[in-house]
Amino acid sequence: MKDILLRVRGATKLFGAVQALVDADLDVHHGEVVAIVGDNAAGKSTLARAIAGIYRLTSGTMELEGTPVDFASASEALNAGVATVFQELALAENLDVTSNIFLGRELKSLGLLDERQMHELAREYLDRLNSRIPSTTTRLSELSAGQRQCVSIARTLVGNPKLIVLDEPTASLSVSQTAEVLSHIQSLRDTGMGVILISHSLTDVRAVADRIEVLRHGRNNGSFNAAHAAYEDVLAAITGATRLER
Ligand SMILES: Nc1ncnc2c1ncn2[C@@H]1O[C@H](COP(=O)(O)OP(=O)(O)OP(=O)(O)O)[C@@H](O)[C@H]1O
Ligand SMILES: [Mg+2]
């Protein structure tokens, strides 16, 4: 099924006696934003990390565009087209926007850093995200939290991924900064990428996602069309007031 970008089936991850994920399924299509919601410890980050190659599933399968994948590392996932922004931001305050976007993956030409090409590409990524960051030579310390998050997302575009995984990208942002990041997510979808958005904010999720997948105690506990989902129904699935019959 090549039209399905990512297909996860029966994902189970045990940490000793802790069942972080139990038999979880997930599909992501091209040009689709799928939100994963759930209470603390529901298994959201664990699923994201498995998809990103950071954790290996205890059992279960993953397919990317119909090809079975079993990533041994984040760089393997990245090479296959899966890029991730994690809950904990890892950016260098004293470096400029371009350097942060290419950190650890600098472009070289004849053994020298190709500054010009990196700045050009950085600009292109920012434009693709409809970012208002004026210059790629601005130091990170001079940017707002929302603009920094935009740099983190732009960073994932290096290497033209197919799927982007965002683990709580708006967690520490103000209302307007959140709106800014959500519009970046829409821009990604508009270029045909698949996006997995993990969030605690049902308002954000309903604003930007196409589909909402609920995890509870590591298991699927509901799937909603974001445009039609009633707030109370999603909430009930999160808190366990409604249980998915399987
Ligand atoms: N590396 C690890 N070692 C041991 N247990 C872990 C590890 N990572 C996650 N867990 C456990 O797995 C469960 C799911 O954690 P996970 O981080 O996936 O939850 P989450 O849904 O992302 O929660 P939050 O909303 O708080 O970010 C928790 O009980 C957590 O303590
Ligand atoms: Mg988490």
Coordinates of C-alpha atoms in Angstrom, one line a residue, residues 35-177:
A35 CA -2.3 14.1 16.1
I36 CA -1.4 11.7 18.9
V37 CA -3.0 12.7 22.2
G38 CA -3.3 11.1 25.6
D39 CA -2.6 11.7 29.2
N40 CA 0.9 11.8 30.7
A41 CA 2.6 8.4 30.4
A42 CA 0.1 7.3 27.7
G43 CA 3.0 6.2 25.5
K44 CA 3.0 9.1 23.0
S45 CA 6.7 9.9 23.1
T46 CA 7.6 6.2 23.2
L47 CA 5.7 5.7 19.9
A48 CA 7.3 8.8 18.4
R49 CA 10.7 7.5 19.5
A50 CA 10.2 4.1 18.0
I51 CA 9.1 5.7 14.7
A52 CA 12.2 8.0 14.9
G53 CA 14.6 5.0 15.4
I54 CA 15.5 5.9 19.0
Y55 CA 13.7 3.0 20.6
R56 CA 13.4 -0.4 19.1
L57 CA 9.9 -2.0 19.5
T58 CA 9.7 -5.0 21.7
S59 CA 7.3 -6.4 19.1
G60 CA 5.2 -5.0 16.2
T61 CA 5.9 -3.9 12.6
M62 CA 6.5 -0.6 10.8
E63 CA 6.2 0.0 7.1
L64 CA 7.3 3.2 5.3
E65 CA 5.6 3.5 1.9
G66 CA 5.0 -0.2 1.9
T67 CA 8.5 -1.2 2.8
P68 CA 9.1 -2.9 6.2
V69 CA 11.5 -0.9 8.3
D70 CA 13.2 -1.6 11.6
F71 CA 15.4 1.4 12.4
A72 CA 18.4 0.7 14.6
S73 CA 19.2 4.4 15.1
A74 CA 17.8 7.9 14.6
S75 CA 20.2 8.4 11.7
E76 CA 18.9 5.3 10.0
A77 CA 15.3 6.7 10.3
L78 CA 16.5 10.1 9.0
N79 CA 18.1 8.4 6.0
A80 CA 14.8 6.7 5.3
G81 CA 13.0 10.0 5.4
V82 CA 11.7 10.2 9.0
A83 CA 12.8 13.4 10.8
T84 CA 11.9 14.3 14.4
V85 CA 11.7 17.3 16.7
F86 CA 11.8 16.2 20.3
Q87 CA 10.2 17.6 23.4
E88 CA 13.7 18.8 24.6
L89 CA 15.0 21.4 22.1
A90 CA 18.7 21.0 21.3
L91 CA 19.9 24.2 19.6
A92 CA 23.0 26.3 19.9
E93 CA 22.3 29.7 21.3
N94 CA 25.5 31.4 20.2
L95 CA 25.2 30.2 16.5
D96 CA 23.2 31.7 13.8
V97 CA 20.0 30.3 12.2
T98 CA 21.8 28.6 9.3
S99 CA 24.4 27.0 11.6
N100 CA 21.7 25.6 13.8
I101 CA 19.7 24.2 10.8
F102 CA 22.8 22.4 9.5
L103 CA 24.4 21.6 12.9
G104 CA 26.2 18.3 12.5
R105 CA 25.3 18.0 8.8
E106 CA 27.2 21.0 7.4
L107 CA 27.4 21.2 3.6
K108 CA 31.0 21.2 2.2
S109 CA 32.4 22.1 -1.1
L110 CA 36.0 21.1 -1.9
G111 CA 36.5 20.4 1.8
L112 CA 35.4 23.8 2.9
L113 CA 32.1 24.8 4.5
D114 CA 29.7 25.9 1.8
E115 CA 28.3 28.9 3.7
R116 CA 26.5 30.4 0.7
Q117 CA 24.6 27.2 -0.2
M118 CA 23.7 26.6 3.4
H119 CA 22.3 30.1 3.8
E120 CA 20.4 29.7 0.6
L121 CA 18.9 26.4 1.6
A122 CA 18.1 27.7 5.1
R123 CA 16.2 30.6 3.5
E124 CA 14.4 28.1 1.3
Y125 CA 13.3 26.0 4.3
L126 CA 12.2 29.0 6.3
D127 CA 10.2 30.2 3.3
R128 CA 8.6 26.8 2.9
L129 CA 7.5 27.1 6.5
N130 CA 6.2 30.7 5.8
S131 CA 8.5 31.9 8.6
R132 CA 9.0 35.5 9.3
I133 CA 12.5 35.1 10.6
P134 CA 14.1 38.0 8.7
S135 CA 17.7 36.8 8.3
T136 CA 19.5 33.4 8.4
T137 CA 22.5 35.1 9.9
T138 CA 20.6 36.1 13.1
R139 CA 22.0 34.5 16.3
L140 CA 19.6 32.1 17.9
S141 CA 19.8 34.0 21.2
E142 CA 18.0 36.9 19.5
L143 CA 15.0 34.9 18.4
S144 CA 11.7 34.4 20.2
A145 CA 10.7 31.0 21.5
G146 CA 8.3 30.5 18.5
Q147 CA 11.0 31.4 16.0
R148 CA 13.4 29.0 17.7
Q149 CA 10.8 26.2 17.3
C150 CA 10.6 27.2 13.7
V151 CA 14.4 26.7 13.4
S152 CA 14.0 23.3 15.0
I153 CA 11.3 22.4 12.4
A154 CA 13.4 23.9 9.5
R155 CA 16.3 21.7 10.8
T156 CA 14.2 18.6 10.0
L157 CA 13.8 19.7 6.4
V158 CA 17.5 19.0 5.6
G159 CA 17.5 15.9 3.5
N160 CA 13.9 16.3 2.3
P161 CA 12.1 13.9 4.7
K162 CA 8.7 12.3 3.9
L163 CA 7.5 12.2 7.5
I164 CA 8.1 14.7 10.3
V165 CA 7.5 13.8 14.0
L166 CA 6.9 16.7 16.3
D167 CA 6.7 15.8 20.0
E168 CA 4.9 18.7 21.8
P169 CA 6.3 21.5 19.6
T170 CA 4.1 24.1 21.3
A171 CA 4.5 23.0 24.9
S172 CA 6.3 26.1 26.2
L173 CA 5.0 28.7 23.7
S174 CA 2.7 31.7 24.1
V175 CA -0.6 31.8 22.3
S176 CA 0.7 33.8 19.3
Q177 CA 3.9 31.7 19.1

